[in-house]
XYZ file of C-alpha atoms in Angstrom:
766
model
C 62.903 110.618 26.179
C 63.500 107.066 24.982
C 61.794 103.794 24.238
C 62.199 101.226 26.987
C 61.840 97.481 26.716
C 59.874 96.121 29.698
C 61.368 92.859 30.924
C 59.843 90.484 33.437
C 62.336 88.454 35.467
C 61.179 85.470 37.543
C 63.785 83.751 39.728
C 62.483 80.383 40.870
C 64.443 78.983 43.832
C 63.349 75.361 43.764
C 65.592 74.101 46.563
C 68.737 74.771 48.582
C 71.220 72.036 49.448
C 73.966 72.196 52.024
C 77.038 70.603 50.472
C 79.677 71.749 52.940
C 78.560 74.659 55.100
C 80.768 75.381 58.081
C 78.143 76.862 60.402
C 74.782 75.800 61.743
C 72.164 78.505 61.890
C 69.565 80.420 59.911
C 70.130 81.209 56.254
C 68.183 82.927 53.531
C 68.776 84.032 49.940
C 68.561 87.646 48.833
C 68.158 88.533 45.155
C 68.470 91.742 43.188
C 68.396 92.376 39.439
C 70.037 95.233 37.550
C 71.368 96.376 34.211
C 74.230 98.664 33.308
C 77.078 99.710 35.558
C 77.817 102.621 37.843
C 77.000 105.456 37.355
C 74.204 104.372 34.990
C 73.180 101.240 36.871
C 69.427 100.609 36.866
C 67.878 98.308 39.477
C 64.853 96.173 38.745
C 61.693 96.728 40.749
C 60.744 93.759 42.975
C 56.983 93.550 42.801
C 55.781 90.046 43.676
C 56.645 86.768 45.386
C 54.939 83.641 44.116
C 54.949 80.759 46.578
C 54.385 77.269 45.303
C 53.415 74.304 47.456
C 55.188 74.302 50.829
C 55.833 70.837 52.311
C 53.593 69.962 55.214
C 55.203 69.944 58.625
C 55.607 66.472 60.079
C 53.355 65.601 62.992
C 56.407 65.223 65.196
C 57.324 68.847 64.438
C 55.344 71.768 65.773
C 57.169 74.288 63.591
C 58.677 74.154 60.111
C 62.501 74.472 60.333
C 62.735 75.454 56.671
C 60.297 78.384 56.709
C 61.092 80.190 59.943
C 60.592 83.631 58.394
C 58.435 84.020 55.263
C 59.810 85.396 52.009
C 59.599 89.167 51.667
C 60.515 92.042 49.389
C 62.345 95.208 50.400
C 61.433 98.289 48.376
C 64.281 100.335 49.861
C 67.074 97.976 48.789
C 65.061 96.692 45.798
C 65.665 93.084 46.815
C 63.606 89.969 47.458
C 64.541 87.569 50.245
C 63.580 83.926 50.379
C 62.169 82.233 53.439
C 64.698 81.881 56.245
C 65.620 78.236 56.787
C 67.486 76.419 59.524
C 70.533 74.346 58.508
C 71.740 71.782 61.034
C 72.895 68.721 59.081
C 75.317 67.732 56.339
C 73.706 67.351 52.909
C 70.515 68.895 54.288
C 68.120 69.904 51.517
C 65.532 72.645 51.842
C 62.543 72.732 49.506
C 61.858 76.424 48.882
C 59.727 76.670 45.727
C 59.574 80.450 45.756
C 59.513 82.719 42.727
C 60.939 86.228 43.060
C 59.427 88.502 40.395
C 61.149 91.646 39.154
C 60.360 94.172 36.454
C 63.092 96.139 34.735
C 63.267 98.607 31.883
C 66.231 98.588 29.534
C 67.030 100.827 26.609
C 65.853 99.124 23.447
C 68.537 100.882 21.413
C 71.352 99.463 23.499
C 73.794 97.224 21.652
C 72.919 93.550 21.933
C 76.176 92.495 23.581
C 75.792 95.236 26.194
C 72.160 94.498 26.893
C 72.700 91.843 29.533
C 71.147 91.976 32.963
C 72.785 90.914 36.196
C 71.327 88.817 38.982
C 73.019 89.226 42.323
C 72.385 86.364 44.734
C 73.540 86.745 48.321
C 73.622 84.091 51.020
C 72.595 85.650 54.320
C 73.429 84.020 57.660
C 72.503 84.575 61.280
C 73.919 82.678 64.223
C 71.667 81.407 66.985
C 72.538 81.853 70.614
C 73.200 78.617 72.430
C 71.810 75.349 71.120
C 70.730 75.376 67.474
C 67.091 74.263 67.608
C 63.885 75.047 65.751
C 62.362 76.520 68.899
C 65.369 78.805 69.381
C 65.131 80.004 65.768
C 61.434 80.906 66.088
C 61.991 82.517 69.479
C 64.795 84.777 68.218
C 62.798 85.629 65.086
C 59.764 86.614 67.171
C 61.916 88.842 69.382
C 63.658 90.373 66.357
C 67.056 89.249 67.657
C 68.357 87.789 64.412
C 71.285 89.585 62.821
C 71.587 88.465 59.210
C 74.853 89.210 57.454
C 75.902 88.524 53.899
C 78.533 85.763 54.019
C 78.994 85.121 50.306
C 77.466 86.126 47.005
C 77.399 85.198 43.355
C 76.664 87.409 40.357
C 75.010 85.896 37.300
C 74.938 87.466 33.856
C 71.910 86.924 31.610
C 72.848 87.449 27.985
C 70.403 88.587 25.290
C 67.443 89.022 27.676
C 65.318 90.608 24.925
C 65.310 87.238 23.154
C 63.804 85.505 26.191
C 65.540 83.157 28.613
C 64.141 80.080 30.352
C 67.080 78.302 31.942
C 68.167 76.211 34.910
C 71.318 77.435 36.637
C 73.157 75.623 39.442
C 73.844 78.574 41.716
C 76.911 77.520 43.705
C 78.313 79.569 46.551
C 82.041 79.588 47.287
C 84.134 77.039 49.128
C 83.693 78.565 52.606
C 79.908 78.214 52.319
C 79.748 75.477 49.727
C 76.104 75.036 48.855
C 73.881 74.958 45.804
C 70.575 76.543 44.887
C 68.553 74.884 42.150
C 67.653 78.112 40.414
C 65.486 78.591 37.331
C 65.459 81.978 35.660
C 62.676 83.094 33.327
C 63.118 86.367 31.446
C 60.672 87.706 28.857
C 60.033 90.915 26.954
C 56.443 91.970 27.646
C 56.088 95.495 26.319
C 57.668 98.703 25.051
C 57.072 101.998 26.795
C 58.069 105.484 25.905
C 59.688 107.218 28.873
C 60.611 110.804 29.586
C 63.987 111.139 31.289
C 63.234 112.624 34.741
C 64.381 116.190 35.382
C 66.305 115.101 38.452
C 68.219 112.672 36.219
C 69.194 115.554 33.956
C 70.422 117.472 36.975
C 72.543 114.528 38.001
C 75.899 114.958 36.290
C 76.639 111.249 36.530
C 73.607 110.365 34.398
C 74.725 110.272 30.786
C 71.973 111.402 28.419
C 73.061 111.728 24.817
C 69.915 113.416 23.530
C 66.446 114.330 24.735
C 63.450 113.855 22.428
C 60.189 115.746 22.743
C 57.972 112.941 21.443
C 57.918 109.291 20.430
C 57.628 110.356 16.786
C 60.759 112.449 17.124
C 62.535 109.478 18.663
C 61.570 107.187 15.761
C 61.973 109.427 12.751
C 65.015 111.685 12.318
C 67.052 112.738 9.338
C 70.794 112.270 8.854
C 71.479 115.424 10.876
C 69.396 114.177 13.797
C 66.540 116.602 13.218
C 62.914 115.384 13.465
C 61.157 114.544 10.214
C 57.836 116.041 9.160
C 57.179 113.483 6.410
C 57.697 109.693 6.631
C 57.509 107.444 3.583
C 55.649 104.133 3.433
C 58.819 102.046 3.246
C 60.311 103.617 6.360
C 56.975 103.292 8.158
C 56.842 99.544 7.521
C 60.518 99.101 8.426
C 60.088 100.726 11.845
C 56.893 98.765 12.426
C 58.607 95.467 11.665
C 61.503 96.315 13.977
C 59.337 96.625 17.075
C 56.385 94.370 16.376
C 58.619 91.467 15.433
C 60.295 91.613 18.849
C 56.898 91.362 20.521
C 55.885 88.480 18.254
C 59.121 86.612 18.912
C 58.654 87.068 22.642
C 55.129 85.644 22.441
C 56.427 82.766 20.335
C 59.172 81.810 22.786
C 56.909 82.198 25.800
C 54.231 80.032 24.212
C 56.764 77.400 23.137
C 58.121 77.285 26.695
C 54.607 76.934 28.122
C 53.823 74.120 25.689
C 57.068 72.299 26.507
C 56.524 72.502 30.270
C 52.875 71.465 30.072
C 53.666 68.596 27.731
C 56.640 67.173 29.621
C 55.910 68.013 33.251
C 52.150 67.489 33.637
C 50.768 63.978 33.987
C 47.791 62.949 31.855
C 45.533 63.297 34.889
C 46.866 66.787 35.599
C 46.356 67.813 31.975
C 42.670 67.009 32.309
C 42.356 68.650 35.719
C 44.058 71.845 34.588
C 42.654 72.057 31.082
C 41.504 75.627 31.678
C 45.022 76.672 32.673
C 46.383 75.049 29.535
C 43.975 76.968 27.321
C 46.354 79.629 26.095
C 45.291 83.270 25.765
C 44.655 84.497 22.247
C 47.236 86.788 20.759
C 45.707 90.233 20.503
C 46.740 91.401 17.053
C 45.758 94.436 14.962
C 43.379 93.880 12.084
C 45.888 93.908 9.240
C 46.056 90.362 8.003
C 42.649 89.387 6.716
C 42.183 85.653 6.029
C 45.872 84.972 6.579
C 45.692 86.385 10.096
C 42.602 84.305 10.900
C 44.091 81.034 9.632
C 47.329 81.518 11.491
C 45.798 82.620 14.772
C 43.324 79.722 14.720
C 46.286 77.350 14.881
C 48.271 79.589 17.207
C 45.584 79.928 19.861
C 44.625 76.281 20.281
C 44.784 74.704 23.699
C 48.287 73.798 24.746
C 47.124 70.233 25.408
C 45.813 69.600 21.922
C 48.810 71.332 20.505
C 51.203 69.127 22.462
C 49.551 65.963 21.279
C 49.610 66.880 17.618
C 52.826 68.870 17.275
C 56.282 68.277 18.668
C 57.685 71.562 17.461
C 56.140 74.985 17.383
C 55.897 76.601 13.933
C 58.134 79.568 13.357
C 56.435 82.881 13.991
C 57.681 85.709 11.808
C 56.401 89.098 10.825
C 56.246 88.123 7.176
C 53.816 85.296 7.950
C 51.742 87.383 10.339
C 51.491 90.616 8.421
C 50.933 88.930 5.105
C 53.852 90.713 3.482
C 54.956 88.592 0.551
C 58.362 89.621 -0.731
C 57.606 88.303 -4.196
C 54.073 89.631 -4.741
C 54.426 92.687 -2.466
C 50.792 92.389 -1.422
C 50.475 95.895 -0.067
C 46.877 95.501 1.076
C 48.066 94.121 4.389
C 50.853 96.625 5.017
C 50.924 98.803 8.117
C 51.653 101.894 6.028
C 48.338 101.463 4.182
C 46.434 100.946 7.401
C 47.841 104.099 8.970
C 47.181 105.956 5.703
C 49.290 108.912 6.732
C 52.805 110.285 6.447
C 52.473 112.202 9.702
C 55.154 110.928 12.166
C 52.876 111.503 15.170
C 49.978 109.468 13.738
C 52.352 106.645 12.744
C 53.984 106.573 16.193
C 50.659 106.608 18.037
C 49.228 103.707 16.013
C 52.459 101.751 16.456
C 52.249 102.154 20.235
C 48.591 101.158 20.141
C 49.413 97.921 18.285
C 52.270 97.138 20.665
C 50.051 97.678 23.712
C 47.386 95.402 22.248
C 49.838 92.537 21.792
C 51.511 93.255 25.143
C 48.185 92.524 26.852
C 48.273 88.972 25.484
C 51.906 88.614 26.522
C 51.044 89.711 30.055
C 48.305 87.075 30.312
C 50.576 84.354 28.951
C 53.388 85.318 31.345
C 51.167 84.975 34.401
C 49.701 81.752 33.018
C 53.275 80.450 32.832
C 53.892 81.384 36.477
C 50.738 79.486 37.464
C 51.972 76.442 35.557
C 55.396 76.617 37.207
C 53.698 76.541 40.621
C 52.165 73.169 39.758
C 55.329 71.389 38.594
C 58.375 72.795 40.443
C 60.324 69.532 40.811
C 59.583 68.016 37.352
C 60.418 71.369 35.748
C 63.675 71.584 37.677
C 64.623 68.094 36.493
C 63.716 68.888 32.886
C 65.614 72.179 32.681
C 68.547 70.755 34.631
C 69.009 67.954 32.101
C 68.921 70.466 29.248
C 71.396 72.718 31.060
C 73.845 69.916 31.806
C 73.956 68.944 28.146
C 74.783 72.550 27.247
C 77.481 72.726 29.922
C 78.976 69.451 28.760
C 79.086 70.717 25.184
C 80.672 73.985 26.296
C 83.370 72.265 28.345
C 84.300 69.894 25.529
C 85.614 72.880 23.577
C 88.770 72.483 25.631
C 89.181 68.722 25.181
C 91.327 67.171 22.470
C 90.699 63.470 22.107
C 92.795 60.707 20.605
C 91.680 57.075 20.467
C 94.094 54.365 19.425
C 94.287 50.592 19.564
C 97.344 48.969 21.000
C 98.592 45.661 22.336
C 100.843 47.455 24.806
C 99.483 50.118 27.167
C 103.027 51.050 28.235
C 104.120 52.681 24.975
C 103.028 56.211 24.132
C 101.326 56.528 20.748
C 103.537 59.546 19.934
C 107.178 60.314 20.700
C 107.763 63.213 23.100
C 104.015 63.339 23.665
C 104.276 65.869 26.498
C 106.092 68.408 24.331
C 103.648 67.736 21.490
C 100.703 68.440 23.775
C 102.255 71.732 24.889
C 102.610 72.819 21.261
C 99.031 71.810 20.443
C 97.720 73.642 23.511
C 99.529 76.807 22.474
C 98.126 76.536 18.945
C 94.599 75.936 20.229
C 94.669 78.944 22.547
C 95.776 81.179 19.675
C 93.058 79.821 17.376
C 90.439 82.533 16.771
C 87.698 79.932 16.447
C 88.567 78.545 19.894
C 88.704 82.032 21.403
C 85.085 82.579 20.359
C 83.770 80.411 23.149
C 80.236 79.110 23.429
C 78.288 81.556 25.580
C 75.610 80.105 27.830
C 72.349 82.063 28.256
C 73.243 82.505 31.940
C 76.763 82.442 33.322
C 78.451 83.264 36.574
C 80.449 86.474 36.419
C 83.874 85.048 37.259
C 87.331 85.068 35.661
C 86.707 81.456 34.557
C 84.412 82.871 31.895
C 87.547 83.691 29.930
C 88.399 80.713 27.792
C 92.057 81.796 27.818
C 92.529 80.576 31.389
C 90.694 77.285 31.010
C 92.851 74.169 31.087
C 93.139 72.180 27.881
C 92.666 68.441 28.337
C 94.306 65.863 26.091
C 92.290 62.685 26.381
C 94.193 59.575 25.297
C 92.056 56.439 25.132
C 94.089 53.258 24.711
C 91.963 50.303 23.579
C 93.216 46.745 23.755
C 93.517 45.506 20.204
C 92.085 42.099 21.056
C 88.803 43.621 22.270
C 86.047 42.527 19.900
C 83.261 44.356 21.738
C 84.607 47.706 20.616
C 85.330 46.846 17.000
C 82.571 49.153 15.838
C 84.320 52.176 17.308
C 86.577 53.914 14.830
C 89.910 55.312 16.010
C 89.982 59.083 16.289
C 93.196 61.037 15.941
C 92.011 64.566 15.354
C 92.264 67.700 17.426
C 88.701 68.710 16.774
C 85.946 68.915 19.314
C 83.554 67.036 17.054
C 85.287 63.808 18.066
C 83.912 64.032 21.567
C 80.437 65.389 21.095
C 78.592 62.125 20.626
C 80.725 59.703 22.594
C 81.435 59.832 26.281
C 84.180 57.323 26.782
C 84.839 54.047 25.067
C 85.030 51.730 28.051
C 82.150 53.393 29.856
C 79.705 51.839 27.418
C 80.241 48.598 29.272
C 78.960 50.001 32.577
C 76.308 47.938 34.303
C 73.518 48.912 36.621
C 74.167 48.358 40.292
C 72.312 48.517 43.580
C 73.498 50.196 46.727
C 75.654 53.141 47.721
C 78.563 54.453 45.675
C 81.371 55.286 48.105
C 84.092 57.557 46.715
C 87.286 57.704 48.780
C 89.551 60.723 48.272
C 93.155 60.590 49.481
C 95.574 63.503 49.884
C 99.295 63.434 49.218
C 102.614 64.334 50.840
C 102.291 66.806 53.738
C 98.598 67.214 52.959
C 95.336 66.792 54.822
C 91.766 65.835 54.070
C 90.847 69.464 53.290
C 93.033 69.200 50.178
C 90.384 66.993 48.575
C 87.422 69.043 49.771
C 86.891 71.000 46.544
C 86.983 67.860 44.425
C 84.559 66.128 46.767
C 82.190 69.090 46.800
C 82.159 69.458 43.030
C 81.354 65.767 42.595
C 78.625 66.077 45.233
C 77.013 68.934 43.292
C 76.347 66.682 40.314
C 76.075 63.353 42.140
C 74.421 64.038 45.514
C 73.517 60.372 45.868
C 77.186 59.379 46.296
C 78.842 58.869 49.678
C 82.257 60.421 50.327
C 85.220 59.720 52.554
C 88.023 62.298 52.577
C 90.723 60.270 54.263
C 92.419 61.750 57.335
C 94.125 58.673 58.770
C 97.566 59.689 57.437
C 97.532 63.438 58.028
C 100.205 63.257 60.724
C 102.429 60.696 59.039
C 102.819 61.492 55.333
C 106.612 61.378 55.636
C 106.494 57.809 56.891
C 106.311 54.451 55.148
C 103.859 54.369 52.227
C 103.026 50.746 52.970
C 102.020 51.620 56.525
C 99.927 54.504 55.206
C 98.158 51.991 52.978
C 97.325 49.824 55.982
C 95.878 52.806 57.849
C 93.833 53.838 54.822
C 92.473 50.311 54.387
C 91.401 50.196 58.032
C 89.796 53.641 57.723
C 87.829 52.517 54.659
C 86.654 49.314 56.346
C 85.533 51.215 59.437
C 83.669 53.737 57.298
C 81.909 51.036 55.288
C 80.942 49.230 58.482
C 79.372 52.402 59.893
C 77.825 53.977 56.791
C 77.142 51.029 54.472
C 75.684 48.349 56.753
C 74.082 45.104 55.666
C 75.928 44.894 52.366
C 74.494 48.179 51.121
C 77.777 49.088 49.424
C 77.214 49.119 45.670
C 80.414 50.628 44.309
C 83.783 51.601 45.758
C 85.930 54.194 43.965
C 89.192 55.959 44.779
C 90.672 59.316 43.813
C 94.213 60.100 44.933
C 96.270 63.240 44.527
C 100.041 62.991 44.245
C 101.325 60.393 46.716
C 97.706 59.658 47.597
C 97.477 57.602 44.407
C 100.227 55.317 45.724
C 98.727 55.131 49.217
C 95.519 53.847 47.615
C 97.433 51.177 45.705
C 99.189 50.176 48.932
C 95.798 49.790 50.647
C 94.136 47.681 47.942
C 95.554 44.258 48.947
C 93.915 44.711 52.368
C 90.544 45.495 50.779
C 90.188 42.341 48.710
C 86.858 41.552 50.364
C 85.444 44.493 48.353
C 87.126 43.549 45.065
C 83.797 42.900 43.332
C 82.657 46.417 44.284
C 85.696 48.243 42.909
C 84.504 50.689 40.262
C 86.900 53.539 39.481
C 90.520 54.383 40.241
C 91.736 57.884 39.399
C 95.151 59.297 40.195
C 95.827 63.020 39.951
C 99.497 63.546 39.134
C 100.687 60.562 41.175
C 104.338 59.425 40.750
C 103.494 55.736 40.288
C 107.035 54.941 39.140
C 108.749 57.257 41.564
C 111.438 59.771 40.692
C 113.873 57.520 38.863
C 113.858 59.885 35.885
C 112.996 63.250 37.356
C 114.009 66.189 35.139
C 113.944 68.931 37.780
C 117.156 69.676 39.648
C 115.205 71.839 42.086
C 112.978 68.886 42.994
C 116.028 66.620 43.310
C 117.647 69.111 45.682
C 114.498 69.402 47.763
C 114.105 65.634 48.025
C 117.765 65.261 49.034
C 117.259 67.800 51.822
C 114.098 66.139 53.138
C 115.635 62.668 53.031
C 118.811 63.884 54.730
C 117.449 66.116 57.448
C 113.833 65.004 57.909
C 114.598 61.296 57.453
C 111.564 61.066 55.178
C 110.933 57.378 54.570
C 108.384 57.910 51.802
C 110.782 60.061 49.760
C 113.403 57.345 50.016
C 110.803 54.933 48.670
C 109.760 57.292 45.865
C 113.385 57.770 44.790
C 114.063 53.981 45.063
C 117.054 54.700 47.294
C 116.086 52.724 50.401
C 117.622 49.478 49.084
C 120.576 48.910 46.726
C 118.670 45.995 45.197
C 116.079 47.825 43.105
C 113.809 44.783 42.935
C 113.586 44.889 46.722
C 112.553 48.532 46.765
C 109.033 49.374 47.876
C 107.852 50.754 44.523
C 108.932 47.636 42.660
C 107.230 45.358 45.187
C 104.105 47.532 45.085
C 103.966 47.170 41.295
C 103.564 43.421 41.734
C 100.685 43.676 44.216
C 97.128 43.000 43.111
C 94.382 45.568 43.204
C 94.278 47.613 40.002
C 92.838 44.639 38.147
C 89.634 44.881 40.169
C 88.629 48.275 38.785
C 86.305 48.677 35.829
C 87.654 52.151 35.031
C 91.178 53.500 35.461
C 92.038 57.122 34.705
C 95.572 58.481 35.021
C 95.688 62.281 35.121
C 98.986 64.089 34.575
C 100.492 67.389 33.448
C 103.692 67.965 31.525
C 104.001 71.257 33.439
C 104.070 69.448 36.789
C 107.627 68.879 37.998
C 106.488 67.372 41.305
C 105.310 64.208 39.558
C 107.429 63.095 36.571
C 105.275 62.992 33.453
C 105.899 59.369 32.443
C 105.629 58.247 36.059
C 102.175 59.796 36.437
C 101.028 58.236 33.123
C 102.505 54.768 33.810
C 104.386 54.927 30.518
C 107.882 53.922 29.480
C 110.245 56.860 29.797
C 112.401 58.191 26.975
C 114.910 59.475 29.563
C 116.468 56.153 30.546
C 119.964 57.396 29.610
C 122.993 55.162 30.113
C 121.684 53.165 33.066
C 120.515 49.870 31.567
C 119.835 48.263 34.960
C 117.572 51.078 36.152
C 115.923 51.194 32.728
C 115.205 47.473 32.957
C 113.719 47.802 36.446
C 111.661 50.796 35.339
C 110.238 48.878 32.364
C 109.423 45.891 34.561
C 107.524 48.141 36.978
C 105.518 49.662 34.131
C 104.612 46.274 32.715
C 103.797 44.876 36.167
C 101.309 47.684 36.722
C 99.686 47.576 33.300
C 99.547 43.807 32.947
C 97.492 43.630 36.122
C 94.756 45.808 34.653
C 91.633 44.184 33.245
C 90.095 47.306 31.729
C 89.286 47.211 28.039
C 90.337 50.834 27.651
C 92.827 52.854 29.673
C 92.193 56.595 29.911
C 95.123 58.993 30.271
C 94.413 62.696 30.681
C 97.184 65.226 30.130
C 96.236 68.662 31.466
C 97.739 71.851 30.105
C 97.109 74.767 32.465
C 97.287 78.440 31.599
C 99.961 79.336 34.138
C 101.147 82.789 35.253
C 104.470 83.534 33.600
C 106.186 84.868 36.704
C 105.702 83.076 39.994
C 107.847 80.972 42.277
C 105.439 78.037 42.077
C 105.593 78.112 38.280
C 109.391 78.304 38.343
C 109.791 75.225 40.536
C 107.005 73.290 38.795
C 104.670 73.268 41.800
C 101.915 75.459 40.338
C 100.531 72.754 38.064
C 100.703 70.204 40.886
C 98.391 72.202 43.150
C 96.079 73.154 40.279
C 94.664 69.633 40.486
C 93.332 70.591 43.933
C 92.253 74.161 43.166
C 91.129 74.405 39.544
C 87.371 73.923 39.711
C 86.997 74.314 35.954
C 89.132 71.195 35.484
C 87.096 69.367 38.111
C 83.862 70.225 36.308
C 85.326 69.138 32.973
C 86.198 65.722 34.400
C 82.907 65.283 36.275
C 80.672 66.316 33.360
C 82.791 64.474 30.803
C 82.771 61.137 32.620
C 79.439 60.848 34.463
C 79.631 57.054 34.691
C 82.752 57.265 36.836
C 80.890 59.002 39.635
C 77.276 57.857 39.307
């Protein structure tokens, strides 16, 4: 026998958005909730589906493509499935507004860190025979011909559920079925119940039962040897009472505060008047132990949510000491539970405790269902509100792994520290071994993935170079610390100068050597999750010719961009034009810019991901040198000749030097150069557009190299140049790590890094 905490779990699927699904057809979501692990896994009971307003079907449509099959619960599998919806188009959004309600019992004595619950979300898919139409979907559903299969799933962990959780979570499915569910999870403790362990559970050898108690009193009161007590003192009586009643009070407090926040921020003034009865909160049923103090407190506690919102911005703290009237200084025993029970009999104490808990649980139950009714009225405003709160938390969590340095300089080409790459490696190693850093910020809800471990997260060194002559930024103090506090309240220096714009923001993503447009798919999809209003072009015009002339690739890219703008941004609807290039893609973009001068006023952001802007004049990897020699010799790779400045004995006539003199970078409002000291495929200084310390005994090449750097940087008109140096947690033994390729491909595969960049610099992508 044991005491169980009764948790209510409401999973509100506000909407589903297709970001990059591969297949047309019918989809639905399937949810289950559980706690513990095999063999002691306990599944939650699915008991209700709450449907909010369903969009009306357009007159031109006879049937709703997004609600082909209604939501349902399955008692056998203990799951709840959303409505089945038809997906036919890119970026198609489905308004679901369905709340899956579960009830689960967890052991109240379980350790806090082990008390999490898990939400398993599965994406189910069924193909349609022949043409994918609404009529075909309804026809196959009516004939029971649909064969739904789970194509991908995501497991979420809810931490500290007993404390109450009301959070937005962007439920993202994997890259093969890249899509997002705007999910809101509400978890609340509603009651305690004393359960007898079933006999069949005792017979099951896999069920671990430490001890069986014959009564609730025996469960609560035992001596040091584990034997039941026959006499319980007043102090112990009050201690046990506080332990359980305070949890109920805290749950009511959080639930009420959440209700007040939603009603105050999501209801319009007209709606507040129309739904005044809904906003009249239920009174907290509380045992008669507090006299005048209880009356005064509950009078303020049980006011209408509307009046409360208008007069109070914050809810007063609710604690057992204030409710029960226990004053630590005066020890006013007249209001103590032990005096009310007036007995030392464990059974009488336990029975009255359960009676008090049940009384308060009734109020909690009413408030919980009142909250569900409120959620039905404001699904979209609530999603927006909780999403904004969630994104701020995510941003704060991700900045744990960012080290920021701001410095003023007259010369962007000179690093602010000698051997800065080696210094960053040392700092990254120190940060990862720091115990404070290892204790990462835990979100209330997280996806159960290896990325939860902070040890494998990349560490980002953010170097902001500000032109010394800039008077606009004089109020900003230089920061040269390795602490996270330096980034909490300041996004990025130059981004403060961003202006509002009208029109579409087109972001062009360009792959590198021997790549294709799928290389940039993950980056595009992750940006689209946060900025769905943006338009994307993953360039494919050079997929078959990446070993050719970089200049010719630039011409093809420019033509591809112009054709795309003509088709997708007609009538001057283009508002912003941004570019992101990986590896050689960063140079292909620069080669295309002179042909896109007609859009110079629209240029917004240029970002290169480990692009060798200055070629391989000072490459430190003999393995890379050998590989380039082979490709130039046997594959006749023109671009590698250009990158190694070996196509012309006159270095000033080489392609890279001539490209450094071309216009284009000066049109961008934001320039971000992303590099990694671990990446041997793109020399560190070359990717950062900095003067190299490895010039050696070749004064002519050193002079040409410096001229190229200054040509590039002098053409920039940005007030602040952002350089990001990424330190990845790499596997110690792998071929890719040995040859320096692992870090190079991490820019295309590490979604944690992508999220860090996207959340950290919202103005780049908005």
